[in-house]
Tab-separated table of C-alpha atoms in Angstrom:
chain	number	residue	atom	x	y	z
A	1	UNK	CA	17.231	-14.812	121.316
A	2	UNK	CA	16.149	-12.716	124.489
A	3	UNK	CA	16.399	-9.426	123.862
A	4	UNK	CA	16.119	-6.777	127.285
A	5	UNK	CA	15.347	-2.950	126.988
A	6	UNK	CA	15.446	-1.888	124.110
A	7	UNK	CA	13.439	0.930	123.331
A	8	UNK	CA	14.247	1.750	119.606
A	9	UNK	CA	16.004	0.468	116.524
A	10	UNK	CA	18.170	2.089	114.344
A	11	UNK	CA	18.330	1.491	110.444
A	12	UNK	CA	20.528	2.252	107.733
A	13	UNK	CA	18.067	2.763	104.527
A	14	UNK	CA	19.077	0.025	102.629
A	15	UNK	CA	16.827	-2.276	101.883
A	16	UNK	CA	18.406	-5.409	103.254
A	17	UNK	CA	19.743	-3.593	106.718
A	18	UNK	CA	15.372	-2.314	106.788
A	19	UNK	CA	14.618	-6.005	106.359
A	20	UNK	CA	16.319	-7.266	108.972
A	21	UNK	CA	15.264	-4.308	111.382
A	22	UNK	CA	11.614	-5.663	110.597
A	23	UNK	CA	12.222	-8.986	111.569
A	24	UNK	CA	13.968	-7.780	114.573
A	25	UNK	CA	11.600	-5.129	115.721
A	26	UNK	CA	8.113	-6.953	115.125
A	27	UNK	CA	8.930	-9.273	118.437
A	28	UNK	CA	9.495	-5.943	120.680
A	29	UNK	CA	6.835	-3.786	118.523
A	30	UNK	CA	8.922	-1.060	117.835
A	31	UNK	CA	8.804	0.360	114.583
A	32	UNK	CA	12.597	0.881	113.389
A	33	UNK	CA	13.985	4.382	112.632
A	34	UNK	CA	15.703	5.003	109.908
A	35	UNK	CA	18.653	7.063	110.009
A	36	UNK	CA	20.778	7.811	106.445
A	37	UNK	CA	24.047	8.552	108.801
A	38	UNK	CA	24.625	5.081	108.661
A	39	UNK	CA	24.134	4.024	105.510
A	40	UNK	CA	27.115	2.158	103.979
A	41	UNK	CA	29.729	3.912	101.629
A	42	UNK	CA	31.773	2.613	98.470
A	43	UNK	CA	35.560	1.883	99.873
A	44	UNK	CA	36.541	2.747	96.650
A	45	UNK	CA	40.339	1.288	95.650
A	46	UNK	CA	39.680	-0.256	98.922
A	47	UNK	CA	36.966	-2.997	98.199
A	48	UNK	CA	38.419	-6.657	98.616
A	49	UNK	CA	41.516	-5.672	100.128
A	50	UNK	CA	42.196	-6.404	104.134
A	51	UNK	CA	42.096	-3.781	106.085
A	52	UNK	CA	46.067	-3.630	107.072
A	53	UNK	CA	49.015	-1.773	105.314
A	54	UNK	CA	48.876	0.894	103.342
A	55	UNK	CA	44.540	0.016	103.475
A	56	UNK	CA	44.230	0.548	107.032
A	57	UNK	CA	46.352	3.804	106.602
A	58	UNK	CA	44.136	5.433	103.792
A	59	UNK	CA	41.248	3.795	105.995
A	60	UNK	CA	42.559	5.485	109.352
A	61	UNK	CA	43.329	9.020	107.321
A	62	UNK	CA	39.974	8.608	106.309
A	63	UNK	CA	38.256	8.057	109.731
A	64	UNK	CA	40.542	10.893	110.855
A	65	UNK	CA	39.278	13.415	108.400
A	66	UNK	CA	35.715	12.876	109.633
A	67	UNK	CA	36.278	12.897	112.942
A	68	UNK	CA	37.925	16.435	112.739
A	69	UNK	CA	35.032	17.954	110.122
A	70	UNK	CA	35.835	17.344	107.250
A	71	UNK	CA	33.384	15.274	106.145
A	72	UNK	CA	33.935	15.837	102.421
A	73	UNK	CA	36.810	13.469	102.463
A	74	UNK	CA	36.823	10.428	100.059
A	75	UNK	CA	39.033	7.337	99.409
A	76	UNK	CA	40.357	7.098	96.031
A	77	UNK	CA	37.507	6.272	93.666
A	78	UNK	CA	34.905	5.341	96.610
């Protein structure tokens, strides 16, 4: 894999997203930073289902919610 400018890694904090980072980073010696904005969430009533129907609505009124502040905003049980 060639890899071309990059100057810096991004990590959620779990461990097997910091693993990977490690394995990715030690070839361009840049120590990855991690970042807890982009660690994964529980979907909630929403795990295992496809993302379409009445799952990508509660999924797009989610993503909607955050994008206008209100970052508070759950689905069901996630």
């Amino acid at each position: 894999m060639k890899l071309r400018n990059i100057r810096k890694i991004y990590t959620s904090p779990i461990l097997r997203a910091r693993e990977t980072s490690r394995i990715v980073s030690s070839d361009l010696e840049i120590e990855p930073q991690l970042l807890d904005e982009i660690r994964e969430f529980h979907v909630g009533e929403l795990e295992g289902q496809l993302i379409e129907g009445e799952a990508e609505r509660a999924f797009l009124e989610l993503v909607r919610s955050w994008i206008d502040g209100k970052i508070d905003k759950r689905i069901p049980n996630g």
